[in-house]
XYZ file of C-alpha atoms in Angstrom:
346
model
C 0.065 -0.041 -0.060
C 2.610 2.372 1.008
C 5.618 1.464 -1.495
C 6.938 -1.061 -3.670
C 6.119 -2.223 -7.195
C 3.415 -4.707 -8.143
C 5.997 -7.208 -9.183
C 7.437 -7.114 -5.683
C 10.693 -5.487 -6.661
C 11.906 -2.757 -4.068
C 11.362 0.736 -4.726
C 11.202 4.073 -2.829
C 7.951 5.266 -1.542
C 5.715 6.912 -4.122
C 5.861 10.671 -3.768
C 1.837 11.022 -4.031
C 0.764 8.103 -2.152
C 0.405 9.503 1.211
C -1.707 12.229 -0.273
C -3.734 9.514 -2.132
C -4.235 7.681 1.126
C -5.345 10.734 2.950
C -7.772 11.968 0.139
C -9.328 8.468 -0.153
C -12.844 8.010 1.070
C -12.961 6.250 4.551
C -13.935 2.700 4.425
C -17.435 2.457 5.988
C -18.721 0.521 9.110
C -20.027 -2.414 6.667
C -16.405 -3.587 6.165
C -16.969 -5.488 9.412
C -20.127 -7.189 8.084
C -18.153 -8.050 4.944
C -15.462 -9.743 6.769
C -17.978 -11.462 9.079
C -19.747 -12.884 5.974
C -16.465 -13.521 3.887
C -15.207 -15.612 6.809
C -18.244 -17.991 6.746
C -18.309 -18.024 2.938
C -14.645 -18.882 2.777
C -15.469 -22.296 4.389
C -19.022 -22.716 2.557
C -17.371 -22.084 -0.758
C -14.895 -24.626 -0.571
C -17.611 -27.415 -0.792
C -18.715 -26.167 -4.186
C -16.799 -26.464 -7.510
C -16.576 -23.363 -9.639
C -17.026 -24.114 -13.305
C -15.600 -22.446 -16.241
C -18.742 -20.355 -16.655
C -18.374 -18.976 -13.109
C -21.098 -20.870 -11.504
C -20.910 -22.947 -8.509
C -21.566 -26.662 -8.133
C -22.292 -27.510 -4.405
C -21.693 -30.982 -2.960
C -24.639 -32.640 -1.705
C -25.359 -32.868 1.993
C -24.517 -36.678 2.410
C -21.014 -36.256 1.039
C -20.321 -33.377 3.460
C -21.735 -35.162 6.374
C -19.743 -38.186 5.697
C -16.525 -36.277 4.889
C -15.128 -37.018 8.454
C -15.703 -40.836 8.380
C -15.350 -41.861 4.844
C -12.986 -39.256 3.504
C -13.181 -37.053 0.188
C -14.799 -37.788 -2.773
C -13.120 -37.034 -6.082
C -15.372 -34.155 -6.790
C -14.994 -32.705 -3.159
C -11.212 -32.767 -3.453
C -11.408 -31.093 -6.817
C -13.620 -28.447 -5.284
C -11.000 -28.052 -2.275
C -8.024 -27.924 -4.733
C -9.591 -24.790 -6.130
C -8.429 -22.903 -2.783
C -11.402 -20.491 -3.109
C -11.725 -19.882 0.521
C -8.009 -19.007 0.882
C -8.358 -16.637 -2.193
C -11.346 -15.126 -0.505
C -9.628 -14.580 2.862
C -6.662 -13.138 0.961
C -8.883 -10.429 -0.533
C -10.602 -9.611 2.840
C -7.151 -9.064 4.370
C -6.461 -6.274 1.915
C -9.842 -4.838 3.039
C -8.980 -5.247 6.870
C -5.439 -3.763 6.471
C -6.583 -0.864 4.394
C -9.380 -0.057 6.973
C -6.498 -0.256 9.937
C -4.234 1.835 7.817
C -6.915 4.561 7.345
C -7.898 4.467 11.190
C -4.295 4.630 12.110
C -3.730 7.680 10.012
C -6.612 9.421 11.607
C -5.986 8.358 15.287
C -2.943 6.600 15.487
C 0.440 7.374 17.457
C 2.556 8.412 14.108
C 0.012 10.979 13.076
C 0.226 12.550 16.707
C 3.872 12.352 16.607
C 3.926 14.294 13.633
C 1.614 16.906 14.831
C 3.578 17.206 18.056
C 6.912 17.599 16.252
C 5.312 20.350 14.316
C 3.726 22.322 17.308
C 6.101 21.577 20.206
C 8.688 24.176 20.978
C 11.618 22.952 23.214
C 12.576 26.686 23.877
C 9.272 27.341 25.611
C 8.711 23.844 26.558
C 5.162 24.122 25.251
C 2.945 23.914 22.093
C 4.011 27.224 20.272
C 1.057 28.463 18.498
C 1.372 32.168 18.790
C 3.390 32.788 15.756
C 2.335 35.649 13.481
C 1.702 34.652 11.034
C 1.204 31.059 11.762
C 2.912 28.713 9.305
C 0.579 26.745 6.822
C 2.054 23.507 8.492
C 1.058 24.595 11.775
C -2.228 25.722 10.648
C -2.961 22.293 9.399
C -1.824 20.530 12.418
C -4.417 22.624 14.487
C -7.031 21.968 12.200
C -6.369 18.249 12.437
C -6.547 18.518 16.369
C -9.611 20.705 16.430
C -11.576 18.270 14.032
C -10.247 15.276 15.870
C -10.405 15.319 19.771
C -8.760 11.710 20.126
C -5.751 13.170 18.182
C -5.815 16.396 20.021
C -5.653 14.711 23.534
C -2.739 12.294 22.156
C -0.802 15.337 20.853
C -1.172 17.258 24.356
C 0.281 13.966 26.246
C 3.205 13.998 23.918
C 3.894 17.612 24.347
C 3.300 17.515 28.045
C 5.730 14.603 28.514
C 8.265 16.401 26.485
C 7.796 19.429 28.495
C 8.653 17.629 31.810
C 11.405 15.687 30.293
C 13.077 18.718 28.776
C 12.651 20.476 32.295
C 14.425 17.397 34.021
C 17.214 17.071 31.407
C 16.068 14.097 29.226
C 13.462 11.274 28.916
C 15.621 9.012 31.202
C 15.444 11.256 34.184
C 11.804 11.999 33.428
C 10.926 8.201 33.586
C 13.023 7.921 36.787
C 10.815 10.463 38.292
C 7.611 8.825 36.786
C 7.054 12.063 34.792
C 6.201 13.672 38.239
C 2.873 11.873 38.407
C 2.139 12.512 42.119
C 2.939 16.313 41.985
C 0.871 16.538 38.587
C -2.027 14.647 40.270
C -1.799 17.304 43.261
C -1.762 20.149 40.546
C -5.120 18.691 39.216
C -6.682 18.437 42.413
C -6.051 21.935 43.204
C -7.202 23.005 39.582
C -10.744 22.060 39.654
C -14.076 23.437 41.195
C -15.126 27.059 41.103
C -11.658 28.038 42.694
C -10.058 27.228 39.282
C -11.846 29.967 37.606
C -10.548 32.701 40.036
C -7.131 33.685 39.643
C -6.624 35.166 43.085
C -6.831 31.544 44.596
C -3.654 30.496 42.842
C -5.218 27.141 42.277
C -3.126 26.651 38.977
C 0.215 27.425 40.578
C 1.242 23.842 40.591
C 0.327 23.251 36.883
C 2.206 26.555 35.826
C 5.210 25.243 37.756
C 5.201 22.146 35.736
C 4.282 23.996 32.534
C 5.208 27.611 32.700
C 4.226 28.770 29.330
C 1.085 26.988 29.034
C -2.420 28.554 29.541
C -4.904 26.458 31.570
C -8.661 26.913 32.120
C -11.531 25.031 33.678
C -14.416 24.495 31.361
C -17.954 23.680 32.685
C -21.235 22.425 31.317
C -24.087 24.692 30.738
C -25.909 23.285 33.755
C -22.694 24.083 36.039
C -22.560 27.634 34.316
C -26.138 28.414 35.912
C -24.579 28.206 39.368
C -23.251 31.347 40.962
C -20.033 29.201 41.999
C -19.052 28.508 38.380
C -20.327 31.933 36.824
C -16.692 32.895 36.088
C -15.643 29.572 34.463
C -15.545 29.405 30.700
C -18.258 27.322 29.267
C -17.448 24.171 27.363
C -17.685 24.059 23.732
C -20.680 22.249 22.037
C -21.300 22.375 18.286
C -24.435 24.022 17.179
C -26.560 21.454 15.710
C -28.518 23.907 13.757
C -25.455 25.353 12.023
C -25.295 24.763 8.294
C -21.327 24.688 8.199
C -19.530 21.950 9.480
C -18.390 22.561 12.973
C -15.539 20.882 15.249
C -17.023 18.063 17.604
C -17.710 18.614 21.239
C -14.491 18.856 23.503
C -15.938 18.221 27.032
C -15.715 19.971 30.359
C -12.980 19.936 33.054
C -9.312 21.126 33.463
C -7.920 21.924 29.871
C -5.161 23.644 28.140
C -6.275 26.299 25.827
C -5.057 26.638 22.168
C -7.329 29.249 21.357
C -5.751 31.299 18.649
C -8.897 33.624 18.297
C -11.303 30.728 18.592
C -12.896 28.387 21.213
C -10.261 25.566 21.011
C -9.036 23.598 24.048
C -7.927 20.279 24.913
C -8.839 18.539 28.100
C -5.737 17.478 30.294
C -4.801 13.823 30.545
C -5.131 12.026 34.049
C -1.907 11.337 36.074
C -1.476 7.637 35.178
C -1.924 8.401 31.309
C 0.592 11.375 31.385
C 3.209 9.027 33.543
C 2.817 6.093 30.991
C 2.219 8.050 27.883
C -0.718 5.819 27.099
C -2.443 6.595 23.781
C -5.981 6.921 23.505
C -7.630 4.829 20.699
C -10.993 5.460 19.036
C -13.626 2.670 18.978
C -13.021 2.537 15.309
C -9.384 1.918 15.555
C -10.004 -0.773 18.119
C -12.689 -2.490 15.922
C -10.357 -2.313 12.751
C -7.477 -3.908 14.783
C -9.782 -6.638 16.334
C -11.049 -7.537 12.848
C -7.636 -7.483 11.259
C -6.581 -10.242 14.142
C -9.810 -12.081 13.487
C -9.098 -12.359 9.740
C -5.400 -13.296 10.411
C -6.607 -16.240 12.511
C -8.923 -17.349 10.111
C -6.067 -17.393 7.608
C -3.871 -19.325 10.065
C -6.631 -21.817 10.856
C -6.918 -22.388 6.906
C -3.225 -23.047 6.393
C -2.778 -25.139 9.557
C -3.270 -28.624 7.472
C -0.808 -27.668 4.851
C 1.705 -26.210 7.562
C 1.379 -29.626 9.336
C 1.854 -31.748 6.250
C 4.999 -29.836 5.484
C 6.384 -30.867 8.860
C 9.857 -32.567 8.945
C 11.592 -34.724 11.350
C 15.198 -33.822 12.729
C 16.721 -35.891 9.838
C 14.716 -33.798 7.175
C 12.497 -36.569 6.481
C 8.508 -35.954 6.269
C 6.699 -37.093 9.303
C 4.616 -40.346 9.092
C 0.735 -40.408 8.711
C 0.653 -41.341 12.320
C 3.023 -38.525 13.542
C 1.195 -36.126 11.409
C -2.233 -37.175 13.251
C -0.563 -36.815 16.716
C 0.608 -33.213 15.740
C -2.984 -32.437 14.543
C -4.705 -33.992 17.372
C -2.293 -31.943 19.619
C -2.894 -28.596 18.052
C -6.758 -29.106 17.902
C -6.836 -30.091 21.623
C -4.609 -27.344 22.860
C -6.296 -24.785 20.572
C -9.728 -26.019 21.897
C -8.390 -25.808 25.292
C -7.122 -22.394 25.075
C -10.168 -21.115 23.657
C -12.442 -22.767 26.284
C -10.248 -22.061 29.370
C -11.818 -20.499 32.416
C -10.513 -16.971 32.893
C -9.032 -15.815 36.144
C -10.955 -13.147 38.197
């Protein structure tokens, strides 16, 4: 997908391929249904012989039922030798890999690293977005964050970890101090509630000590805003459903870092464990894409298990006997069944 030629010869990445992938229409949620159906059809289709005109002739039920006791008939062997199921699974693998690629581009760590590299400034130890005028690359990076809250939160985690590492003299020292998890936790405890919206309370002092050049704010819901206690707090951003033009998605309420630049753009702060471990947030769509890629890979492994076992050799390089092959197959099936049905510990 990313580089190489159709005939398999090595080559440099194609210049316009990245733009092509970014501009491609997203693979829809129906892809999971296609994979589910395809995995089932890959087995059913093997019990039918494909004719030259493209039609399928299925084996009768009795032949299939007696397969385990009487072995394969000539016609059934001919149908299986067409490897239709394996071919279908191979095509579905392209679909699942493309889906993972698209979701990774939108929500994965590589894109977050690129945006963080673009916006983070080691001199100020912050996301530098006050350039005038702002470069086109930074504008695009901010636009990507604004339209993708998951990406935005991952970028902020990266930038905050870099800021702590830079202040401590490197990532190894930051790891040794667990990225100041305890002190950052205390800072978040101070910076919450009505006092977070009043500068005189100095509730943001610990946060500013950790991140001197960052601007923090405490966003509240519309319901909280009605209370006198939260009257001075900025309201959380929610898109107007009646607006005709597209609007960024909702960004939530709570302690946040402002990336305003003249508009209502902020990112909620990560929890202390997330900051200390650098744990990336994944969208449901990315997790689903990864799960279905794994499921399809397992189906391909299961399909190729017989050929793999038959290709086994002993220490002398000789093929295993029929009995030895049956013992291996029996062990694989039983171990696999035991693994799938084992009782999970609490």
